[in-house]
PDB file of C-alpha atoms in Angstrom:
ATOM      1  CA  UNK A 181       0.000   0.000   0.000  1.00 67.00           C
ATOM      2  CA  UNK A 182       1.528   3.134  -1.021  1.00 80.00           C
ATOM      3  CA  UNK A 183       2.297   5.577   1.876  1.00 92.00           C
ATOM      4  CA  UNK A 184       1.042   9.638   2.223  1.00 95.00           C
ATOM      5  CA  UNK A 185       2.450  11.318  -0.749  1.00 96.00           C
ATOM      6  CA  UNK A 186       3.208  15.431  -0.900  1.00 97.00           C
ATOM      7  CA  UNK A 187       4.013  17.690  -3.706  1.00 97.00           C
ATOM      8  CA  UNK A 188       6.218  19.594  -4.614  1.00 97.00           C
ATOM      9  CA  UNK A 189       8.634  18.530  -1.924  1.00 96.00           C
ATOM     10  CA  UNK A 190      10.557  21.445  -2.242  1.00 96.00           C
ATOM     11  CA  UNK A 191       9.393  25.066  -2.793  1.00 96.00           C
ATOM     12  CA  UNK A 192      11.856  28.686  -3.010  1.00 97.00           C
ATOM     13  CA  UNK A 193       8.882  31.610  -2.717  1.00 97.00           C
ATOM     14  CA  UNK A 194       9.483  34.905  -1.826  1.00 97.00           C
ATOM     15  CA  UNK A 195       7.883  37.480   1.049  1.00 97.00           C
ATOM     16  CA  UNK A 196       3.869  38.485   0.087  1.00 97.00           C
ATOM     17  CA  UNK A 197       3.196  35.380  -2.569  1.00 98.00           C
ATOM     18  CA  UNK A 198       1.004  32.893  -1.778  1.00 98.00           C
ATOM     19  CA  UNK A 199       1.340  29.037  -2.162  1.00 98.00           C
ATOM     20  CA  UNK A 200      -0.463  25.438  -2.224  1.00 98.00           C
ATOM     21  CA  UNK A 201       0.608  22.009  -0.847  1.00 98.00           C
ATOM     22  CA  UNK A 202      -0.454  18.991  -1.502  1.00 98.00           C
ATOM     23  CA  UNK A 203      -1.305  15.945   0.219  1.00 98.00           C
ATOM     24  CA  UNK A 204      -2.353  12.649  -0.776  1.00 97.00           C
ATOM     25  CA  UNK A 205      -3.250  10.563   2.259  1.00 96.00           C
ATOM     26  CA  UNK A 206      -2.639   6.609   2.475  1.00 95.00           C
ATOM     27  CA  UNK A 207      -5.471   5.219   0.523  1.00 94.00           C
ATOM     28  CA  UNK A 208      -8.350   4.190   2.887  1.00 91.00           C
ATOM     29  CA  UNK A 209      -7.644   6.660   5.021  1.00 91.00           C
ATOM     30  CA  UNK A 210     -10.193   9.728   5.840  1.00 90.00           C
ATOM     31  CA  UNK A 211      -8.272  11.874   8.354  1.00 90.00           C
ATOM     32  CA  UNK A 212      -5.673  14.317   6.894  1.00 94.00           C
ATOM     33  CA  UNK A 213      -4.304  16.221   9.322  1.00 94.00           C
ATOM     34  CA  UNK A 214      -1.135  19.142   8.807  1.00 97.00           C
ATOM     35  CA  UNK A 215       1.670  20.534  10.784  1.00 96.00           C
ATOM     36  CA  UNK A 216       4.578  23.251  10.403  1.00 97.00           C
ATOM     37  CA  UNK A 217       8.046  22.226  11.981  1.00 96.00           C
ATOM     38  CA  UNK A 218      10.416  24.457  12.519  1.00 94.00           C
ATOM     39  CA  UNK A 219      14.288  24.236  14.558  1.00 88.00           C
ATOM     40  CA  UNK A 220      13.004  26.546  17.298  1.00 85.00           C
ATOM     41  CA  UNK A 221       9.185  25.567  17.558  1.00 88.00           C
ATOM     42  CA  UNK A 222       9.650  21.796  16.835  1.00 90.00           C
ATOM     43  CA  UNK A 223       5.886  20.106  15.201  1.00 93.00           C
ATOM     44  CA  UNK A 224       3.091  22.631  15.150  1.00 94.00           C
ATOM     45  CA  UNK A 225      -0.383  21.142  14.650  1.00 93.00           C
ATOM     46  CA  UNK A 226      -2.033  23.744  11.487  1.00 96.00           C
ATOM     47  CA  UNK A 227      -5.474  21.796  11.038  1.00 93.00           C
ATOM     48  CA  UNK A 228      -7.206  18.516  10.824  1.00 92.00           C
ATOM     49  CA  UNK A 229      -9.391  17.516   7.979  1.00 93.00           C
ATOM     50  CA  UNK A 230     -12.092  14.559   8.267  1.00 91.00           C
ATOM     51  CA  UNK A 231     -14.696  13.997   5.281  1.00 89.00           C
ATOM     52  CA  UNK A 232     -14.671  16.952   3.568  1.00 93.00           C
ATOM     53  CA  UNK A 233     -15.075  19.111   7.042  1.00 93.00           C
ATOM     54  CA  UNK A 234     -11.987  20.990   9.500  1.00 93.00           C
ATOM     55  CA  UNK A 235     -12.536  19.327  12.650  1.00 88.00           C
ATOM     56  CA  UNK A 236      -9.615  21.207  14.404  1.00 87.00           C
ATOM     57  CA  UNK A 237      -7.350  23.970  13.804  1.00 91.00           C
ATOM     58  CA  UNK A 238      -4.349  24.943  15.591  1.00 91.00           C
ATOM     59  CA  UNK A 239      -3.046  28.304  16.916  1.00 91.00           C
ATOM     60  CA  UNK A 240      -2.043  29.659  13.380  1.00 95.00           C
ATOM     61  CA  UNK A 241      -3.239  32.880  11.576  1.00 96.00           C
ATOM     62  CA  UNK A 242      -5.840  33.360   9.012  1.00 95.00           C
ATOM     63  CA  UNK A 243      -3.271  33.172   6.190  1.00 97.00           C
ATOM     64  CA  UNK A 244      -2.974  29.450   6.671  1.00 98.00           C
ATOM     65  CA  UNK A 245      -5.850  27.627   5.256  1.00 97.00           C
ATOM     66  CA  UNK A 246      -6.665  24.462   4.132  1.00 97.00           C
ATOM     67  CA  UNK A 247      -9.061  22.089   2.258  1.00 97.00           C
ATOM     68  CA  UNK A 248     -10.197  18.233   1.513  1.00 97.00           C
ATOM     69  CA  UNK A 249     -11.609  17.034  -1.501  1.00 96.00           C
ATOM     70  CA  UNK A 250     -14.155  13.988  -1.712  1.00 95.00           C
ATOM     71  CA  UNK A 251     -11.303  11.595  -2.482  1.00 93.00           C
ATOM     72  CA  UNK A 252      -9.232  12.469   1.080  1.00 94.00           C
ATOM     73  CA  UNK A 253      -6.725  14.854  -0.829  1.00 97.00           C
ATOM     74  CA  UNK A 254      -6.035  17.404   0.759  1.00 98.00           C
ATOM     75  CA  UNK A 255      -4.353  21.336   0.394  1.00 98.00           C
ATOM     76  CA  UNK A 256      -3.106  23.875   2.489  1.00 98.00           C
ATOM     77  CA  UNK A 257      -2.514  27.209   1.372  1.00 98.00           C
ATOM     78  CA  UNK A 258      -0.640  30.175   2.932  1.00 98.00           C
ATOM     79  CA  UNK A 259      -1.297  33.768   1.817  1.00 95.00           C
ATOM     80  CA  UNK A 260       0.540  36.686   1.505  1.00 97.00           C
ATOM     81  CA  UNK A 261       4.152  34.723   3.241  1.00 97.00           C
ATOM     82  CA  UNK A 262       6.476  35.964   5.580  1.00 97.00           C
ATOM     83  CA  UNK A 263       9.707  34.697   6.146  1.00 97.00           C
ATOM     84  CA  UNK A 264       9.029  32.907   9.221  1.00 96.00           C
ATOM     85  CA  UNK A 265       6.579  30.846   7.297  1.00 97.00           C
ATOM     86  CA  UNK A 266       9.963  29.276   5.928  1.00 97.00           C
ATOM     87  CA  UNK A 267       9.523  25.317   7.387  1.00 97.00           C
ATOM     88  CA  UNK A 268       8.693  21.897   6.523  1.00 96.00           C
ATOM     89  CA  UNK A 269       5.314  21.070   5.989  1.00 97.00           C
ATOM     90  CA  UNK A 270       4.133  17.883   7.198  1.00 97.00           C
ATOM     91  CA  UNK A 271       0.839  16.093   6.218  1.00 97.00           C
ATOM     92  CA  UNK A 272      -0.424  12.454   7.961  1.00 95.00           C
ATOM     93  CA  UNK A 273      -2.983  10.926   7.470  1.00 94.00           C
ATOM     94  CA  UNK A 274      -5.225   8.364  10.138  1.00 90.00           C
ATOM     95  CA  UNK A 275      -7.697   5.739   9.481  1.00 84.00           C
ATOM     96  CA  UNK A 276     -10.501   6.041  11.647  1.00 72.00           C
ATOM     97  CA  UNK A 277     -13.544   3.793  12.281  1.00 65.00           C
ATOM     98  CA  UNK A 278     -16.080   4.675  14.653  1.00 61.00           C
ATOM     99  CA  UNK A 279     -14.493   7.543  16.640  1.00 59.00           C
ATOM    100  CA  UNK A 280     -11.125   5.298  18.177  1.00 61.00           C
ATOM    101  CA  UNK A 281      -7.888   7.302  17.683  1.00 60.00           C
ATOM    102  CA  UNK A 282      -5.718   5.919  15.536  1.00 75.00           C
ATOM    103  CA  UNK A 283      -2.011   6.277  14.213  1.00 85.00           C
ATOM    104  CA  UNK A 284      -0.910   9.296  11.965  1.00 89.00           C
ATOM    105  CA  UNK A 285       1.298   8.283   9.159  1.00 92.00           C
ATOM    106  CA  UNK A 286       3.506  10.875   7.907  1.00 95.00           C
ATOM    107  CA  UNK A 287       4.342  12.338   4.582  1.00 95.00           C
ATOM    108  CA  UNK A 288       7.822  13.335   3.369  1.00 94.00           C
ATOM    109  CA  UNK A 289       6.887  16.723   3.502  1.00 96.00           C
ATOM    110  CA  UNK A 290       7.528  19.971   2.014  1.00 97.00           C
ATOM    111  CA  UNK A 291      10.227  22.626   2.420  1.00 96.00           C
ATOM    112  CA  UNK A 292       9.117  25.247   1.930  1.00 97.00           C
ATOM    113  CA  UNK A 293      11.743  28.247   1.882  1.00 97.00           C
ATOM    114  CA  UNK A 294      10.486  32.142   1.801  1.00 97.00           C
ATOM    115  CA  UNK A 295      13.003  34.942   0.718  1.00 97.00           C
TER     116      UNK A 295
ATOM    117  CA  UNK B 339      -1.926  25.237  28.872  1.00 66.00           C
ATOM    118  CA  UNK B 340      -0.375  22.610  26.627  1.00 80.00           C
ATOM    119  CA  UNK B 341       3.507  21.653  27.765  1.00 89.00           C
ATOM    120  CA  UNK B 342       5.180  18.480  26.424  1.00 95.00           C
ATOM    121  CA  UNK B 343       8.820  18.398  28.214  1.00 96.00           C
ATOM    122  CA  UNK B 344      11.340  15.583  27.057  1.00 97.00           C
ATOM    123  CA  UNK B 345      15.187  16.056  27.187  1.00 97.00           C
ATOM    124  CA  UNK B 346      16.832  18.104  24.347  1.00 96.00           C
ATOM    125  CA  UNK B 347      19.986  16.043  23.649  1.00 97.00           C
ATOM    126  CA  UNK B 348      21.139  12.512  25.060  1.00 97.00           C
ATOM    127  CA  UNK B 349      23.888  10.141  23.914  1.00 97.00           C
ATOM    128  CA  UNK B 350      24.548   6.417  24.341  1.00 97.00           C
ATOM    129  CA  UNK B 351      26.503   3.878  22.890  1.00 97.00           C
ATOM    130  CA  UNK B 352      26.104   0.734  21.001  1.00 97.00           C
ATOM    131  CA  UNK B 353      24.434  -2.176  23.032  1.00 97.00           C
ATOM    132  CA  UNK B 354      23.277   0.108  25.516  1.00 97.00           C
ATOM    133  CA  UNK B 355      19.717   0.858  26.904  1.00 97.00           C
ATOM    134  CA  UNK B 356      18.634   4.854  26.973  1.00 98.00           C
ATOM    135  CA  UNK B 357      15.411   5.888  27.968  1.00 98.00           C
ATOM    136  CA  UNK B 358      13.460   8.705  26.927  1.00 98.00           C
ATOM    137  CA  UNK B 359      11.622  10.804  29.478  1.00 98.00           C
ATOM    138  CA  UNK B 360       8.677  12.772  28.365  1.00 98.00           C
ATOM    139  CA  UNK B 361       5.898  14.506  30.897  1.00 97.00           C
ATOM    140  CA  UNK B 362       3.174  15.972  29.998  1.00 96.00           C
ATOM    141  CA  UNK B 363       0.177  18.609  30.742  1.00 93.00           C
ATOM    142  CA  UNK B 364      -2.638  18.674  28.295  1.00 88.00           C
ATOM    143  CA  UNK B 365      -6.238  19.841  28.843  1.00 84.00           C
ATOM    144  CA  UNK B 366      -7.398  15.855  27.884  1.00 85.00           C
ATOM    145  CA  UNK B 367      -5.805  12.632  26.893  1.00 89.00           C
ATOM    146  CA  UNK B 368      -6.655  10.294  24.018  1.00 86.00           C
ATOM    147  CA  UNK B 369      -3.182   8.764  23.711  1.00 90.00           C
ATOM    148  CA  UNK B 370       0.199   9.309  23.786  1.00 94.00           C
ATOM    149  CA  UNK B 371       2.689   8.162  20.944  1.00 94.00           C
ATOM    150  CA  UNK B 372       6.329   7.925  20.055  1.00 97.00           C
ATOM    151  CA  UNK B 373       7.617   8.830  16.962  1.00 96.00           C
ATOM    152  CA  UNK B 374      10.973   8.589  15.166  1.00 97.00           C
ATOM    153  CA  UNK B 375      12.747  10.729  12.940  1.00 96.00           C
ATOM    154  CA  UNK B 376      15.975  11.028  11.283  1.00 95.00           C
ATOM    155  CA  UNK B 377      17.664  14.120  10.228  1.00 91.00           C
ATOM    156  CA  UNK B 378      16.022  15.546   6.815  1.00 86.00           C
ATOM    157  CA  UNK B 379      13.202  12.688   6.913  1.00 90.00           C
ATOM    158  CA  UNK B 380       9.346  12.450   7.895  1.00 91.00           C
ATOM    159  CA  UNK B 381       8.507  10.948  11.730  1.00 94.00           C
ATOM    160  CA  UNK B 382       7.929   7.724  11.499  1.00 94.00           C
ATOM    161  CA  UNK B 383       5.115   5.977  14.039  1.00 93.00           C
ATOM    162  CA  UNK B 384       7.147   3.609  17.057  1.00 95.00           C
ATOM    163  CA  UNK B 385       4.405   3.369  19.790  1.00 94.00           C
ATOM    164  CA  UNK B 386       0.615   4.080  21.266  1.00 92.00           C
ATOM    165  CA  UNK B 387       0.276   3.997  24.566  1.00 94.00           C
ATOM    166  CA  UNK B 388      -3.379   5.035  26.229  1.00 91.00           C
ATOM    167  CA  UNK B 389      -3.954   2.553  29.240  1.00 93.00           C
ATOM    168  CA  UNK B 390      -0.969   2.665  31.798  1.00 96.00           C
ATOM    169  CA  UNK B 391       1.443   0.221  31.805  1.00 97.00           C
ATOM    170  CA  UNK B 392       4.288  -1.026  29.148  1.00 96.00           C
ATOM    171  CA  UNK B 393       3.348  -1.550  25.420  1.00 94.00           C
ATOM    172  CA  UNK B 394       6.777  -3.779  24.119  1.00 93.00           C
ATOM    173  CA  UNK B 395       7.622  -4.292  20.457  1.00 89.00           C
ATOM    174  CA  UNK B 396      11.271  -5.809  19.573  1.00 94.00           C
ATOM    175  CA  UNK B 397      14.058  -3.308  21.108  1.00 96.00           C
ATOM    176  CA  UNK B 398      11.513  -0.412  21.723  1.00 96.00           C
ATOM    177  CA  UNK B 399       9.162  -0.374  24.941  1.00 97.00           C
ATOM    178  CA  UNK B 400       6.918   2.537  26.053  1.00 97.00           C
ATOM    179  CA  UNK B 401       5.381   2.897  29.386  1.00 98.00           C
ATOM    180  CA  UNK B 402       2.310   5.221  30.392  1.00 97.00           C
ATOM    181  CA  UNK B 403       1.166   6.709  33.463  1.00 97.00           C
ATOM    182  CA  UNK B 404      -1.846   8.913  33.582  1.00 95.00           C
ATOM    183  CA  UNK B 405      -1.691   9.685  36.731  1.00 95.00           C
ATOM    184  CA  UNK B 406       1.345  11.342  36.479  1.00 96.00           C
ATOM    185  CA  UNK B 407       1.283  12.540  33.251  1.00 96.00           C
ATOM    186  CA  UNK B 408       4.435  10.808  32.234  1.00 96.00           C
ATOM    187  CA  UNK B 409       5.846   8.380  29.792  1.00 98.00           C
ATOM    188  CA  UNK B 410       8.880   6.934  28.954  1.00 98.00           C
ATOM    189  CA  UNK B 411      10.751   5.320  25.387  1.00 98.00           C
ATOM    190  CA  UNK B 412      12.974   2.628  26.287  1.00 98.00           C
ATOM    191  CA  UNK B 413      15.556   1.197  23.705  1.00 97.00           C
ATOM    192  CA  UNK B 414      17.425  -1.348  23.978  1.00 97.00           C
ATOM    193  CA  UNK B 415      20.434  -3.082  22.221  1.00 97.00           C
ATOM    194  CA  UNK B 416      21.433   0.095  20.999  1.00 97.00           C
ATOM    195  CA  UNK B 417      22.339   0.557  16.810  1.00 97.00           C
ATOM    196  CA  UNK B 418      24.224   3.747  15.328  1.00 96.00           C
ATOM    197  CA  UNK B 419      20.994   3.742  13.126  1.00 96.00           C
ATOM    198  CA  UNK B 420      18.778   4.599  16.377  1.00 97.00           C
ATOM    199  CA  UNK B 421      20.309   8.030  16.083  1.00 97.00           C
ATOM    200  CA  UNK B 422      17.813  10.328  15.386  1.00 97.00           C
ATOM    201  CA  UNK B 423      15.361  12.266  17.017  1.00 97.00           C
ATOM    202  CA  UNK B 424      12.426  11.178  19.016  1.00 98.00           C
ATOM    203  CA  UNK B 425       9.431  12.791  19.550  1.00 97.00           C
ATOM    204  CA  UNK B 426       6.777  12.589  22.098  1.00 97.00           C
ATOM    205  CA  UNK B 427       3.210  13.884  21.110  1.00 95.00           C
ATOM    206  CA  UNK B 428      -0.189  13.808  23.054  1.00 93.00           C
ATOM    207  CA  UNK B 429      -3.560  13.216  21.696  1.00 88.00           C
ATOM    208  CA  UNK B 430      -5.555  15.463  23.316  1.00 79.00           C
ATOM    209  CA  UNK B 431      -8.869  16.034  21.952  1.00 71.00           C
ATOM    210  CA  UNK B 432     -11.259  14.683  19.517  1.00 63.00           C
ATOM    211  CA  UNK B 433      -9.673  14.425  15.879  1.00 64.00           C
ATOM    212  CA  UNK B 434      -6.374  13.483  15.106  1.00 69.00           C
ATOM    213  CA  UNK B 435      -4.977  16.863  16.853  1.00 82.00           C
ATOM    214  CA  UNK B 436      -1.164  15.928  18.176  1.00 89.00           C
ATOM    215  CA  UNK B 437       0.627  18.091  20.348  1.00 91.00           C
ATOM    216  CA  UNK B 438       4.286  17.039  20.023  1.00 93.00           C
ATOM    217  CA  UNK B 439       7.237  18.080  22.304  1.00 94.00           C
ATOM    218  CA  UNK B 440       9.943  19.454  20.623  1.00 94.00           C
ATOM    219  CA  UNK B 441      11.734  15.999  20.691  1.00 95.00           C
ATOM    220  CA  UNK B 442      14.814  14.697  21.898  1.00 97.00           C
ATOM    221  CA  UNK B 443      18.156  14.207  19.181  1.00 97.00           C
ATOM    222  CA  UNK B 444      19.998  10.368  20.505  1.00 98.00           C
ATOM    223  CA  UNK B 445      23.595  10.113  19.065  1.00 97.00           C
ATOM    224  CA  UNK B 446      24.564   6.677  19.171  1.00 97.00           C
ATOM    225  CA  UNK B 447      28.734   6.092  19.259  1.00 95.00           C
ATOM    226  CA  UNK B 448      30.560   3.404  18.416  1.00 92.00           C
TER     227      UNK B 448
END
């Protein structure tokens, strides 16, 4: 079974553009969930997407937004970036049946680098 | 608020056991897992633990205590590929939501 897939894994943008990630989750799976890790702040959780709806969202500002589609893709999109928005971007994706947490699975991410 | 404390740096050698400290202070608790991950690479999954006690698999172990709001990584038999960093996170809420610690970098010598 192939694992979570991202694209493009790496990305040069500069300050005020905007950009989209990718993420295909682990086929099966429903959850998609997204997270920014940087050196100083370590794993930040963005936002969690389950059948179509965001079910949570982290402490992050309006520029970071995100979206599933009916297959379990997912997007994220940041908005006008700033250079701290320089990180890797992490998708994972969770199969989950009636409720019961289960494991995330990780992508390979996306560095994304702001200039 | 949300703290996940685990040690920054710790070092070991080949053969040897190390455990990993992590404690904890969420507003719930759905679960608490391990992950792995080496320099330039995604985490990769290594234990769930959500009832107290010790979850084994091969040369990793992972205990849980609620109560205390503490958990520990034990490795054993100690390779130079175990270097990496490991990360505790907490499940705390509904969803998928992880709150991860800022992880803990293992050099492994020879």
């Amino acid at each position: 079974k192939a694992g979570v897939t991202q694209t493009p894994r790496y990305l040069i943008k500069t300050r005020g553009q905007q950009v989209t990630l990718s993420c295909s989750p682990i086929s099966g799976h429903r959850s998609v969930s997204w997270y920014q890790q940087t050196p100083g702040q370590g794993l930040q959780f963005l936002f969690e997407y389950f059948s179509e709806t965001q079910r949570n969202k982290g402490n992050f500002p309006g520029r970071f937004s995100g979206r599933q589609f009916s297959n379990s893709r997912s997007e994220m999109n940041v908005s006008t970036l700033e250079l701290g928005d320089s990180a890797l971007y992490l998708c994972a994706s969770s199969l989950e049946v009636s409720g019961v947490q289960e494991t995330q699975y990780f992508g390979p991410g996306t560095r994304l680098l702001v200039l | 608020g949300q703290n996940i404390d685990q040690p920054t740096e710790m070092t070991a050698t080949e053969g040897a056991i190390v455990q990993i400290n992590c404690t904890y202070q969420t507003s719930g608790f759905n679960g608490l897992f391990w992950y792995q991950q080496h320099a330039g690479e995604a985490p990769t999954f290594l234990s769930y633990n959500v009832l107290d006690g010790l979850e084994e698999k091969g040369r990793f172990s992972s205990f849980l205590s609620r109560s205390k709001g503490y958990s520990y990584l034990l490795l054993k038999e100690l390779q130079m590929k175990d270097s990496a960093s490991y990360l505790c996170a907490v499940n705390g809420q509904a969803g998928t939501a992880l709150i991860f610690g800022k992880g803990t970098t293992l050099s492994v010598s020879s």
